[in-house]
Amino acid sequence: DTGVSQDPRHKITKRGQNVTFRCDPISEHNRLYWYRQTLGQGPEFLTYFQNEAQLEKSRLLSDRFSAERPKGSFSTLEIQRTEQGDSAMYLCASSRGQGATDTQYFGPGTRLTVL
Amino acid sequence: AQSVTQLGSHVSVSEGALVLLRCNYSSSVPPYLFWYVQYPNQGLQLLLKYTSAATLVKGINGFEAEFKKSETSFHLTKPSAHMSDAAEYFCAVSDLDGYSTLTFGKGTMLLVSP
């Protein structure tokens, strides 16, 4: 396994700008998750893909957030009109899709700072 | 809804001392439970997981955890701390009814002094 990769690792933007993050899962994994982690908190679930289908979205995912996973491979998370409250670490994870006991493998995260 | 509570945002131990990180869960059915470790500026790495096969679960780097239904606990232990164990540790529970999303505790920072 080459591991889950995320790009960029760091992003600084001004309030109101749009940002897009990319996640490349482990190649044979069909499940992909996005989580958000703020300072002093554990990761919080944002959204989930089974192959190319987005099957669940958290209430944390406002309409300014959109995620895609075209062709069931890499995924992108876009935040439009960023706000200072969006500053956080955005984590991507992937798994084989074997059920609730699946191990989720996490990427290094993208740290977003909104000025 | 399932949840986990980690007692103590920071735990300090001396090198060679016992490590005990506490996690209590709330679930109406037997849950699947996980411990992850996060080193600075890195993603989360799985230490171990409970999937109902055995109540004492052994993980990587000498860590283990015991599932105790009567206490609704899944505490993480290591007999002898090493400086390299200094990191943040997260307990998590898997969503049984949905798509296996994880609900994490707030984390416990382990500090190891020489």
mmCIF file with all atom_site columns, C-alpha atoms in Angstrom:
data_model
loop_
_atom_site.group_PDB
_atom_site.id
_atom_site.type_symbol
_atom_site.label_atom_id
_atom_site.label_alt_id
_atom_site.label_comp_id
_atom_site.label_asym_id
_atom_site.label_entity_id
_atom_site.label_seq_id
_atom_site.pdbx_PDB_ins_code
_atom_site.Cartn_x
_atom_site.Cartn_y
_atom_site.Cartn_z
_atom_site.occupancy
_atom_site.B_iso_or_equiv
_atom_site.pdbx_formal_charge
_atom_site.auth_seq_id
_atom_site.auth_comp_id
_atom_site.auth_asym_id
_atom_site.auth_atom_id
_atom_site.pdbx_PDB_model_num
ATOM 1   C CA . ASP A 1 1   ? 0.000   0.000   0.000   1.00 0.00 ? 1   ASP A CA 1
ATOM 2   C CA . THR A 1 2   ? 1.278   3.414   -0.929  1.00 0.00 ? 2   THR A CA 1
ATOM 3   C CA . GLY A 1 3   ? -1.049  5.012   1.586   1.00 0.00 ? 3   GLY A CA 1
ATOM 4   C CA . VAL A 1 4   ? -3.630  7.755   1.375   1.00 0.00 ? 4   VAL A CA 1
ATOM 5   C CA . SER A 1 5   ? -2.263  11.014  0.024   1.00 0.00 ? 5   SER A CA 1
ATOM 6   C CA . GLN A 1 6   ? -3.711  14.502  0.269   1.00 0.00 ? 6   GLN A CA 1
ATOM 7   C CA . ASP A 1 7   ? -2.849  17.683  -1.553  1.00 0.00 ? 7   ASP A CA 1
ATOM 8   C CA . PRO A 1 8   ? -2.054  20.357  -0.601  1.00 0.00 ? 8   PRO A CA 1
ATOM 9   C CA . ARG A 1 9   ? -0.750  19.773  2.908   1.00 0.00 ? 9   ARG A CA 1
ATOM 10  C CA . HIS A 1 10  ? -1.308  23.395  3.848   1.00 0.00 ? 10  HIS A CA 1
ATOM 11  C CA . LYS A 1 11  ? -3.550  26.086  2.419   1.00 0.00 ? 11  LYS A CA 1
ATOM 12  C CA . ILE A 1 12  ? -3.833  29.695  3.500   1.00 0.00 ? 12  ILE A CA 1
ATOM 13  C CA . THR A 1 13  ? -6.623  31.688  1.972   1.00 0.00 ? 13  THR A CA 1
ATOM 14  C CA . LYS A 1 14  ? -8.546  34.879  2.499   1.00 0.00 ? 14  LYS A CA 1
ATOM 15  C CA . ARG A 1 15  ? -12.116 34.898  3.671   1.00 0.00 ? 15  ARG A CA 1
ATOM 16  C CA . GLY A 1 16  ? -14.530 34.625  0.768   1.00 0.00 ? 16  GLY A CA 1
ATOM 17  C CA . GLN A 1 17  ? -12.180 32.699  -1.522  1.00 0.00 ? 17  GLN A CA 1
ATOM 18  C CA . ASN A 1 18  ? -12.868 29.201  -2.815  1.00 0.00 ? 18  ASN A CA 1
ATOM 19  C CA . VAL A 1 19  ? -10.521 26.315  -2.050  1.00 0.00 ? 19  VAL A CA 1
ATOM 20  C CA . THR A 1 20  ? -10.299 22.745  -3.316  1.00 0.00 ? 20  THR A CA 1
ATOM 21  C CA . PHE A 1 21  ? -8.538  19.806  -1.710  1.00 0.00 ? 21  PHE A CA 1
ATOM 22  C CA . ARG A 1 22  ? -7.660  16.479  -3.269  1.00 0.00 ? 22  ARG A CA 1
ATOM 23  C CA . CYS A 1 23  ? -7.481  13.018  -1.759  1.00 0.00 ? 23  CYS A CA 1
ATOM 24  C CA . ASP A 1 24  ? -6.011  9.926   -3.407  1.00 0.00 ? 24  ASP A CA 1
ATOM 25  C CA . PRO A 1 25  ? -7.108  6.777   -1.554  1.00 0.00 ? 25  PRO A CA 1
ATOM 26  C CA . ILE A 1 26  ? -5.361  3.432   -1.431  1.00 0.00 ? 26  ILE A CA 1
ATOM 27  C CA . SER A 1 27  ? -5.941  2.001   -4.890  1.00 0.00 ? 27  SER A CA 1
ATOM 28  C CA . GLU A 1 28  ? -8.149  -1.008  -4.127  1.00 0.00 ? 28  GLU A CA 1
ATOM 29  C CA . HIS A 1 29  ? -10.272 0.760   -1.514  1.00 0.00 ? 29  HIS A CA 1
ATOM 30  C CA . ASN A 1 30  ? -13.832 1.511   -2.577  1.00 0.00 ? 30  ASN A CA 1
ATOM 31  C CA . ARG A 1 31  ? -14.866 3.564   0.458   1.00 0.00 ? 31  ARG A CA 1
ATOM 32  C CA . LEU A 1 32  ? -13.663 7.101   0.985   1.00 0.00 ? 32  LEU A CA 1
ATOM 33  C CA . TYR A 1 33  ? -14.400 9.393   3.934   1.00 0.00 ? 33  TYR A CA 1
ATOM 34  C CA . TRP A 1 34  ? -13.809 13.060  4.676   1.00 0.00 ? 34  TRP A CA 1
ATOM 35  C CA . TYR A 1 35  ? -13.423 14.279  8.248   1.00 0.00 ? 35  TYR A CA 1
ATOM 36  C CA . ARG A 1 36  ? -12.711 17.698  9.758   1.00 0.00 ? 36  ARG A CA 1
ATOM 37  C CA . GLN A 1 37  ? -10.564 18.194  12.837  1.00 0.00 ? 37  GLN A CA 1
ATOM 38  C CA . THR A 1 38  ? -10.419 21.439  14.756  1.00 0.00 ? 38  THR A CA 1
ATOM 39  C CA . LEU A 1 39  ? -7.931  22.292  17.478  1.00 0.00 ? 39  LEU A CA 1
ATOM 40  C CA . GLY A 1 40  ? -8.484  20.264  20.617  1.00 0.00 ? 40  GLY A CA 1
ATOM 41  C CA . GLN A 1 41  ? -11.146 18.064  19.067  1.00 0.00 ? 41  GLN A CA 1
ATOM 42  C CA . GLY A 1 42  ? -11.296 14.654  17.504  1.00 0.00 ? 42  GLY A CA 1
ATOM 43  C CA . PRO A 1 43  ? -12.071 14.288  13.810  1.00 0.00 ? 43  PRO A CA 1
ATOM 44  C CA . GLU A 1 44  ? -15.711 14.838  12.860  1.00 0.00 ? 44  GLU A CA 1
ATOM 45  C CA . PHE A 1 45  ? -17.342 13.037  9.943   1.00 0.00 ? 45  PHE A CA 1
ATOM 46  C CA . LEU A 1 46  ? -18.237 15.152  6.916   1.00 0.00 ? 46  LEU A CA 1
ATOM 47  C CA . THR A 1 47  ? -19.122 12.842  4.049   1.00 0.00 ? 47  THR A CA 1
ATOM 48  C CA . TYR A 1 48  ? -18.674 9.348   2.647   1.00 0.00 ? 48  TYR A CA 1
ATOM 49  C CA . PHE A 1 49  ? -18.385 7.724   -0.790  1.00 0.00 ? 49  PHE A CA 1
ATOM 50  C CA . GLN A 1 50  ? -18.919 4.160   -1.864  1.00 0.00 ? 50  GLN A CA 1
ATOM 51  C CA . ASN A 1 51  ? -17.110 4.062   -5.187  1.00 0.00 ? 51  ASN A CA 1
ATOM 52  C CA . GLU A 1 52  ? -18.370 7.178   -7.014  1.00 0.00 ? 52  GLU A CA 1
ATOM 53  C CA . ALA A 1 53  ? -21.635 7.493   -5.073  1.00 0.00 ? 53  ALA A CA 1
ATOM 54  C CA . GLN A 1 54  ? -21.836 9.994   -2.228  1.00 0.00 ? 54  GLN A CA 1
ATOM 55  C CA . LEU A 1 55  ? -23.991 8.092   0.268   1.00 0.00 ? 55  LEU A CA 1
ATOM 56  C CA . GLU A 1 56  ? -23.968 10.183  3.413   1.00 0.00 ? 56  GLU A CA 1
ATOM 57  C CA . LYS A 1 57  ? -23.398 13.793  4.374   1.00 0.00 ? 57  LYS A CA 1
ATOM 58  C CA . SER A 1 58  ? -23.108 15.194  7.864   1.00 0.00 ? 58  SER A CA 1
ATOM 59  C CA . ARG A 1 59  ? -25.122 18.218  8.932   1.00 0.00 ? 59  ARG A CA 1
ATOM 60  C CA . LEU A 1 60  ? -21.699 19.849  9.347   1.00 0.00 ? 60  LEU A CA 1
ATOM 61  C CA . LEU A 1 61  ? -21.452 19.927  5.556   1.00 0.00 ? 61  LEU A CA 1
ATOM 62  C CA . SER A 1 62  ? -23.135 23.202  4.715   1.00 0.00 ? 62  SER A CA 1
ATOM 63  C CA . ASP A 1 63  ? -24.180 24.080  1.176   1.00 0.00 ? 63  ASP A CA 1
ATOM 64  C CA . ARG A 1 64  ? -20.837 25.861  0.741   1.00 0.00 ? 64  ARG A CA 1
ATOM 65  C CA . PHE A 1 65  ? -19.140 22.465  0.806   1.00 0.00 ? 65  PHE A CA 1
ATOM 66  C CA . SER A 1 66  ? -19.204 20.028  -2.076  1.00 0.00 ? 66  SER A CA 1
ATOM 67  C CA . ALA A 1 67  ? -17.392 16.749  -2.571  1.00 0.00 ? 67  ALA A CA 1
ATOM 68  C CA . GLU A 1 68  ? -16.949 14.558  -5.598  1.00 0.00 ? 68  GLU A CA 1
ATOM 69  C CA . ARG A 1 69  ? -15.352 11.259  -6.431  1.00 0.00 ? 69  ARG A CA 1
ATOM 70  C CA . PRO A 1 70  ? -15.466 10.887  -10.200 1.00 0.00 ? 70  PRO A CA 1
ATOM 71  C CA . LYS A 1 71  ? -14.895 7.345   -11.448 1.00 0.00 ? 71  LYS A CA 1
ATOM 72  C CA . GLY A 1 72  ? -14.553 6.127   -7.877  1.00 0.00 ? 72  GLY A CA 1
ATOM 73  C CA . SER A 1 73  ? -10.891 7.008   -7.642  1.00 0.00 ? 73  SER A CA 1
ATOM 74  C CA . PHE A 1 74  ? -9.595  10.295  -6.186  1.00 0.00 ? 74  PHE A CA 1
ATOM 75  C CA . SER A 1 75  ? -11.913 12.704  -4.410  1.00 0.00 ? 75  SER A CA 1
ATOM 76  C CA . THR A 1 76  ? -12.093 16.479  -4.163  1.00 0.00 ? 76  THR A CA 1
ATOM 77  C CA . LEU A 1 77  ? -13.568 18.615  -1.417  1.00 0.00 ? 77  LEU A CA 1
ATOM 78  C CA . GLU A 1 78  ? -14.411 22.191  -2.363  1.00 0.00 ? 78  GLU A CA 1
ATOM 79  C CA . ILE A 1 79  ? -15.307 24.963  0.033   1.00 0.00 ? 79  ILE A CA 1
ATOM 80  C CA . GLN A 1 80  ? -16.877 28.047  -1.508  1.00 0.00 ? 80  GLN A CA 1
ATOM 81  C CA . ARG A 1 81  ? -16.853 31.503  0.082   1.00 0.00 ? 81  ARG A CA 1
ATOM 82  C CA . THR A 1 82  ? -14.596 30.383  2.911   1.00 0.00 ? 82  THR A CA 1
ATOM 83  C CA . GLU A 1 83  ? -15.199 31.669  6.423   1.00 0.00 ? 83  GLU A CA 1
ATOM 84  C CA . GLN A 1 84  ? -12.799 31.867  9.348   1.00 0.00 ? 84  GLN A CA 1
ATOM 85  C CA . GLY A 1 85  ? -14.747 29.072  11.011  1.00 0.00 ? 85  GLY A CA 1
ATOM 86  C CA . ASP A 1 86  ? -13.678 26.764  8.188   1.00 0.00 ? 86  ASP A CA 1
ATOM 87  C CA . SER A 1 87  ? -10.098 26.839  9.479   1.00 0.00 ? 87  SER A CA 1
ATOM 88  C CA . ALA A 1 88  ? -9.321  23.239  10.403  1.00 0.00 ? 88  ALA A CA 1
ATOM 89  C CA . MET A 1 89  ? -7.460  20.102  9.375   1.00 0.00 ? 89  MET A CA 1
ATOM 90  C CA . TYR A 1 90  ? -9.337  18.219  6.658   1.00 0.00 ? 90  TYR A CA 1
ATOM 91  C CA . LEU A 1 91  ? -8.647  14.493  6.783   1.00 0.00 ? 91  LEU A CA 1
ATOM 92  C CA . CYS A 1 92  ? -9.369  11.902  4.153   1.00 0.00 ? 92  CYS A CA 1
ATOM 93  C CA . ALA A 1 93  ? -9.595  8.182   4.872   1.00 0.00 ? 93  ALA A CA 1
ATOM 94  C CA . SER A 1 94  ? -10.229 5.098   2.784   1.00 0.00 ? 94  SER A CA 1
ATOM 95  C CA . SER A 1 95  ? -11.212 1.503   3.491   1.00 0.00 ? 95  SER A CA 1
ATOM 96  C CA . ARG A 1 96  ? -11.891 -1.750  1.650   1.00 0.00 ? 96  ARG A CA 1
ATOM 97  C CA . GLY A 1 97  ? -15.616 -1.678  2.311   1.00 0.00 ? 97  GLY A CA 1
ATOM 98  C CA . GLN A 1 98  ? -15.971 -4.824  4.411   1.00 0.00 ? 98  GLN A CA 1
ATOM 99  C CA . GLY A 1 99  ? -18.358 -3.409  6.975   1.00 0.00 ? 99  GLY A CA 1
ATOM 100 C CA . ALA A 1 100 ? -18.355 -1.767  10.363  1.00 0.00 ? 100 ALA A CA 1
ATOM 101 C CA . THR A 1 101 ? -15.103 -3.432  11.406  1.00 0.00 ? 101 THR A CA 1
ATOM 102 C CA . ASP A 1 102 ? -13.224 -1.942  8.461   1.00 0.00 ? 102 ASP A CA 1
ATOM 103 C CA . THR A 1 103 ? -9.962  -0.242  9.201   1.00 0.00 ? 103 THR A CA 1
ATOM 104 C CA . GLN A 1 104 ? -9.961  3.285   7.875   1.00 0.00 ? 104 GLN A CA 1
ATOM 105 C CA . TYR A 1 105 ? -6.561  4.448   6.658   1.00 0.00 ? 105 TYR A CA 1
ATOM 106 C CA . PHE A 1 106 ? -6.022  8.160   7.039   1.00 0.00 ? 106 PHE A CA 1
ATOM 107 C CA . GLY A 1 107 ? -4.041  10.575  4.946   1.00 0.00 ? 107 GLY A CA 1
ATOM 108 C CA . PRO A 1 108 ? -1.791  13.280  6.451   1.00 0.00 ? 108 PRO A CA 1
ATOM 109 C CA . GLY A 1 109 ? -4.499  15.910  6.127   1.00 0.00 ? 109 GLY A CA 1
ATOM 110 C CA . THR A 1 110 ? -4.789  19.360  4.605   1.00 0.00 ? 110 THR A CA 1
ATOM 111 C CA . ARG A 1 111 ? -4.510  22.200  7.095   1.00 0.00 ? 111 ARG A CA 1
ATOM 112 C CA . LEU A 1 112 ? -6.674  25.141  6.027   1.00 0.00 ? 112 LEU A CA 1
ATOM 113 C CA . THR A 1 113 ? -6.181  28.608  7.483   1.00 0.00 ? 113 THR A CA 1
ATOM 114 C CA . VAL A 1 114 ? -8.721  31.261  6.550   1.00 0.00 ? 114 VAL A CA 1
ATOM 115 C CA . LEU A 1 115 ? -7.556  34.803  7.219   1.00 0.00 ? 115 LEU A CA 1
ATOM 116 C CA . ALA B 2 1   ? -26.435 7.656   18.657  1.00 0.00 ? 1   ALA B CA 1
ATOM 117 C CA . GLN B 2 2   ? -23.180 6.140   19.702  1.00 0.00 ? 2   GLN B CA 1
ATOM 118 C CA . SER B 2 3   ? -20.460 8.181   21.364  1.00 0.00 ? 3   SER B CA 1
ATOM 119 C CA . VAL B 2 4   ? -17.174 7.860   23.213  1.00 0.00 ? 4   VAL B CA 1
ATOM 120 C CA . THR B 2 5   ? -15.780 9.873   26.090  1.00 0.00 ? 5   THR B CA 1
ATOM 121 C CA . GLN B 2 6   ? -12.082 10.139  26.781  1.00 0.00 ? 6   GLN B CA 1
ATOM 122 C CA . LEU B 2 7   ? -11.253 11.106  30.332  1.00 0.00 ? 7   LEU B CA 1
ATOM 123 C CA . GLY B 2 8   ? -8.317  13.477  30.597  1.00 0.00 ? 8   GLY B CA 1
ATOM 124 C CA . SER B 2 9   ? -7.202  15.726  27.778  1.00 0.00 ? 9   SER B CA 1
ATOM 125 C CA . HIS B 2 10  ? -3.574  15.275  28.891  1.00 0.00 ? 10  HIS B CA 1
ATOM 126 C CA . VAL B 2 11  ? -1.801  12.376  30.596  1.00 0.00 ? 11  VAL B CA 1
ATOM 127 C CA . SER B 2 12  ? 1.809   12.637  31.754  1.00 0.00 ? 12  SER B CA 1
ATOM 128 C CA . VAL B 2 13  ? 3.994   9.634   32.519  1.00 0.00 ? 13  VAL B CA 1
ATOM 129 C CA . SER B 2 14  ? 7.672   8.979   33.016  1.00 0.00 ? 14  SER B CA 1
ATOM 130 C CA . GLU B 2 15  ? 9.576   6.817   30.580  1.00 0.00 ? 15  GLU B CA 1
ATOM 131 C CA . GLY B 2 16  ? 9.179   3.193   31.654  1.00 0.00 ? 16  GLY B CA 1
ATOM 132 C CA . ALA B 2 17  ? 5.939   3.808   33.553  1.00 0.00 ? 17  ALA B CA 1
ATOM 133 C CA . LEU B 2 18  ? 2.546   2.278   32.847  1.00 0.00 ? 18  LEU B CA 1
ATOM 134 C CA . VAL B 2 19  ? 0.396   4.075   30.291  1.00 0.00 ? 19  VAL B CA 1
ATOM 135 C CA . LEU B 2 20  ? -3.366  4.116   30.879  1.00 0.00 ? 20  LEU B CA 1
ATOM 136 C CA . LEU B 2 21  ? -5.653  6.110   28.595  1.00 0.00 ? 21  LEU B CA 1
ATOM 137 C CA . ARG B 2 22  ? -9.344  5.948   29.384  1.00 0.00 ? 22  ARG B CA 1
ATOM 138 C CA . CYS B 2 23  ? -12.257 5.576   26.988  1.00 0.00 ? 23  CYS B CA 1
ATOM 139 C CA . ASN B 2 24  ? -15.908 4.979   27.828  1.00 0.00 ? 24  ASN B CA 1
ATOM 140 C CA . TYR B 2 25  ? -18.534 4.356   25.178  1.00 0.00 ? 25  TYR B CA 1
ATOM 141 C CA . SER B 2 26  ? -22.238 4.864   24.939  1.00 0.00 ? 26  SER B CA 1
ATOM 142 C CA . SER B 2 27  ? -24.106 2.428   22.730  1.00 0.00 ? 27  SER B CA 1
ATOM 143 C CA . SER B 2 28  ? -27.359 0.513   22.846  1.00 0.00 ? 28  SER B CA 1
ATOM 144 C CA . VAL B 2 29  ? -25.726 -2.494  21.206  1.00 0.00 ? 29  VAL B CA 1
ATOM 145 C CA . PRO B 2 30  ? -22.222 -3.967  21.485  1.00 0.00 ? 30  PRO B CA 1
ATOM 146 C CA . PRO B 2 31  ? -20.086 -1.539  19.544  1.00 0.00 ? 31  PRO B CA 1
ATOM 147 C CA . TYR B 2 32  ? -17.004 -1.812  17.401  1.00 0.00 ? 32  TYR B CA 1
ATOM 148 C CA . LEU B 2 33  ? -14.272 0.277   19.002  1.00 0.00 ? 33  LEU B CA 1
ATOM 149 C CA . PHE B 2 34  ? -10.975 1.644   17.748  1.00 0.00 ? 34  PHE B CA 1
ATOM 150 C CA . TRP B 2 35  ? -7.888  3.373   19.108  1.00 0.00 ? 35  TRP B CA 1
ATOM 151 C CA . TYR B 2 36  ? -5.935  5.630   16.767  1.00 0.00 ? 36  TYR B CA 1
ATOM 152 C CA . VAL B 2 37  ? -2.702  7.551   17.377  1.00 0.00 ? 37  VAL B CA 1
ATOM 153 C CA . GLN B 2 38  ? -1.800  10.867  15.775  1.00 0.00 ? 38  GLN B CA 1
ATOM 154 C CA . TYR B 2 39  ? 1.764   12.161  15.723  1.00 0.00 ? 39  TYR B CA 1
ATOM 155 C CA . PRO B 2 40  ? 2.349   15.872  15.093  1.00 0.00 ? 40  PRO B CA 1
ATOM 156 C CA . ASN B 2 41  ? 1.529   16.951  11.530  1.00 0.00 ? 41  ASN B CA 1
ATOM 157 C CA . GLN B 2 42  ? 0.548   13.427  10.558  1.00 0.00 ? 42  GLN B CA 1
ATOM 158 C CA . GLY B 2 43  ? -2.666  11.545  9.901   1.00 0.00 ? 43  GLY B CA 1
ATOM 159 C CA . LEU B 2 44  ? -4.197  9.007   12.233  1.00 0.00 ? 44  LEU B CA 1
ATOM 160 C CA . GLN B 2 45  ? -2.757  5.510   12.502  1.00 0.00 ? 45  GLN B CA 1
ATOM 161 C CA . LEU B 2 46  ? -4.743  2.548   13.799  1.00 0.00 ? 46  LEU B CA 1
ATOM 162 C CA . LEU B 2 47  ? -3.363  1.050   17.013  1.00 0.00 ? 47  LEU B CA 1
ATOM 163 C CA . LEU B 2 48  ? -5.996  -1.632  17.551  1.00 0.00 ? 48  LEU B CA 1
ATOM 164 C CA . LYS B 2 49  ? -9.683  -2.427  17.187  1.00 0.00 ? 49  LYS B CA 1
ATOM 165 C CA . TYR B 2 50  ? -12.339 -4.406  19.017  1.00 0.00 ? 50  TYR B CA 1
ATOM 166 C CA . THR B 2 51  ? -14.654 -6.394  16.768  1.00 0.00 ? 51  THR B CA 1
ATOM 167 C CA . SER B 2 52  ? -16.232 -8.726  19.371  1.00 0.00 ? 52  SER B CA 1
ATOM 168 C CA . ALA B 2 53  ? -13.861 -11.619 18.666  1.00 0.00 ? 53  ALA B CA 1
ATOM 169 C CA . ALA B 2 54  ? -11.891 -11.232 21.914  1.00 0.00 ? 54  ALA B CA 1
ATOM 170 C CA . THR B 2 55  ? -12.237 -8.802  24.785  1.00 0.00 ? 55  THR B CA 1
ATOM 171 C CA . LEU B 2 56  ? -8.476  -8.283  25.177  1.00 0.00 ? 56  LEU B CA 1
ATOM 172 C CA . VAL B 2 57  ? -7.099  -6.780  22.019  1.00 0.00 ? 57  VAL B CA 1
ATOM 173 C CA . LYS B 2 58  ? -3.406  -6.452  21.275  1.00 0.00 ? 58  LYS B CA 1
ATOM 174 C CA . GLY B 2 59  ? -2.202  -3.759  18.946  1.00 0.00 ? 59  GLY B CA 1
ATOM 175 C CA . ILE B 2 60  ? 0.950   -2.317  17.525  1.00 0.00 ? 60  ILE B CA 1
ATOM 176 C CA . ASN B 2 61  ? 3.848   -0.807  19.485  1.00 0.00 ? 61  ASN B CA 1
ATOM 177 C CA . GLY B 2 62  ? 3.051   -2.849  22.615  1.00 0.00 ? 62  GLY B CA 1
ATOM 178 C CA . PHE B 2 63  ? -0.381  -1.340  23.233  1.00 0.00 ? 63  PHE B CA 1
ATOM 179 C CA . GLU B 2 64  ? -3.430  -3.324  24.248  1.00 0.00 ? 64  GLU B CA 1
ATOM 180 C CA . ALA B 2 65  ? -7.008  -2.582  25.274  1.00 0.00 ? 65  ALA B CA 1
ATOM 181 C CA . GLU B 2 66  ? -9.675  -4.514  27.111  1.00 0.00 ? 66  GLU B CA 1
ATOM 182 C CA . PHE B 2 67  ? -13.369 -4.322  26.270  1.00 0.00 ? 67  PHE B CA 1
ATOM 183 C CA . LYS B 2 68  ? -15.454 -4.351  29.466  1.00 0.00 ? 68  LYS B CA 1
ATOM 184 C CA . LYS B 2 69  ? -19.159 -4.387  28.774  1.00 0.00 ? 69  LYS B CA 1
ATOM 185 C CA . SER B 2 70  ? -20.117 -4.038  32.450  1.00 0.00 ? 70  SER B CA 1
ATOM 186 C CA . GLU B 2 71  ? -18.100 -0.818  32.681  1.00 0.00 ? 71  GLU B CA 1
ATOM 187 C CA . THR B 2 72  ? -18.776 0.337   29.090  1.00 0.00 ? 72  THR B CA 1
ATOM 188 C CA . SER B 2 73  ? -15.044 0.896   28.813  1.00 0.00 ? 73  SER B CA 1
ATOM 189 C CA . PHE B 2 74  ? -12.245 0.279   26.343  1.00 0.00 ? 74  PHE B CA 1
ATOM 190 C CA . HIS B 2 75  ? -9.142  1.622   28.073  1.00 0.00 ? 75  HIS B CA 1
ATOM 191 C CA . LEU B 2 76  ? -5.766  1.609   26.317  1.00 0.00 ? 76  LEU B CA 1
ATOM 192 C CA . THR B 2 77  ? -2.680  0.424   28.188  1.00 0.00 ? 77  THR B CA 1
ATOM 193 C CA . LYS B 2 78  ? 1.017   -0.125  27.669  1.00 0.00 ? 78  LYS B CA 1
ATOM 194 C CA . PRO B 2 79  ? 3.209   -1.609  30.396  1.00 0.00 ? 79  PRO B CA 1
ATOM 195 C CA . SER B 2 80  ? 6.225   0.614   29.817  1.00 0.00 ? 80  SER B CA 1
ATOM 196 C CA . ALA B 2 81  ? 6.132   4.029   28.143  1.00 0.00 ? 81  ALA B CA 1
ATOM 197 C CA . HIS B 2 82  ? 8.743   5.056   25.623  1.00 0.00 ? 82  HIS B CA 1
ATOM 198 C CA . MET B 2 83  ? 9.599   8.583   24.576  1.00 0.00 ? 83  MET B CA 1
ATOM 199 C CA . SER B 2 84  ? 8.359   7.771   21.073  1.00 0.00 ? 84  SER B CA 1
ATOM 200 C CA . ASP B 2 85  ? 4.856   7.120   22.473  1.00 0.00 ? 85  ASP B CA 1
ATOM 201 C CA . ALA B 2 86  ? 4.322   10.846  22.989  1.00 0.00 ? 86  ALA B CA 1
ATOM 202 C CA . ALA B 2 87  ? 1.402   11.677  20.708  1.00 0.00 ? 87  ALA B CA 1
ATOM 203 C CA . GLU B 2 88  ? -2.343  12.259  20.736  1.00 0.00 ? 88  GLU B CA 1
ATOM 204 C CA . TYR B 2 89  ? -4.571  9.225   21.107  1.00 0.00 ? 89  TYR B CA 1
ATOM 205 C CA . PHE B 2 90  ? -8.170  8.975   19.929  1.00 0.00 ? 90  PHE B CA 1
ATOM 206 C CA . CYS B 2 91  ? -10.829 6.452   20.834  1.00 0.00 ? 91  CYS B CA 1
ATOM 207 C CA . ALA B 2 92  ? -13.556 5.936   18.233  1.00 0.00 ? 92  ALA B CA 1
ATOM 208 C CA . VAL B 2 93  ? -16.752 3.949   17.745  1.00 0.00 ? 93  VAL B CA 1
ATOM 209 C CA . SER B 2 94  ? -18.060 2.693   14.424  1.00 0.00 ? 94  SER B CA 1
ATOM 210 C CA . ASP B 2 95  ? -21.533 3.547   13.200  1.00 0.00 ? 95  ASP B CA 1
ATOM 211 C CA . LEU B 2 96  ? -23.265 0.160   13.080  1.00 0.00 ? 96  LEU B CA 1
ATOM 212 C CA . ASP B 2 97  ? -26.457 1.349   11.417  1.00 0.00 ? 97  ASP B CA 1
ATOM 213 C CA . GLY B 2 98  ? -24.999 3.491   8.686   1.00 0.00 ? 98  GLY B CA 1
ATOM 214 C CA . TYR B 2 99  ? -21.900 3.417   6.585   1.00 0.00 ? 99  TYR B CA 1
ATOM 215 C CA . SER B 2 100 ? -19.253 2.602   9.202   1.00 0.00 ? 100 SER B CA 1
ATOM 216 C CA . THR B 2 101 ? -18.372 6.206   9.810   1.00 0.00 ? 101 THR B CA 1
ATOM 217 C CA . LEU B 2 102 ? -16.324 6.765   12.938  1.00 0.00 ? 102 LEU B CA 1
ATOM 218 C CA . THR B 2 103 ? -17.309 8.928   15.897  1.00 0.00 ? 103 THR B CA 1
ATOM 219 C CA . PHE B 2 104 ? -14.197 10.055  17.746  1.00 0.00 ? 104 PHE B CA 1
ATOM 220 C CA . GLY B 2 105 ? -13.550 11.207  21.279  1.00 0.00 ? 105 GLY B CA 1
ATOM 221 C CA . LYS B 2 106 ? -11.810 14.505  21.895  1.00 0.00 ? 106 LYS B CA 1
ATOM 222 C CA . GLY B 2 107 ? -8.441  12.859  22.261  1.00 0.00 ? 107 GLY B CA 1
ATOM 223 C CA . THR B 2 108 ? -5.844  12.469  24.994  1.00 0.00 ? 108 THR B CA 1
ATOM 224 C CA . MET B 2 109 ? -2.377  13.919  24.629  1.00 0.00 ? 109 MET B CA 1
ATOM 225 C CA . LEU B 2 110 ? 0.244   11.592  26.106  1.00 0.00 ? 110 LEU B CA 1
ATOM 226 C CA . LEU B 2 111 ? 3.349   13.323  27.419  1.00 0.00 ? 111 LEU B CA 1
ATOM 227 C CA . VAL B 2 112 ? 6.385   11.178  28.257  1.00 0.00 ? 112 VAL B CA 1
ATOM 228 C CA . SER B 2 113 ? 9.189   12.602  30.362  1.00 0.00 ? 113 SER B CA 1
ATOM 229 C CA . PRO B 2 114 ? 12.656  11.109  30.670  1.00 0.00 ? 114 PRO B CA 1
#
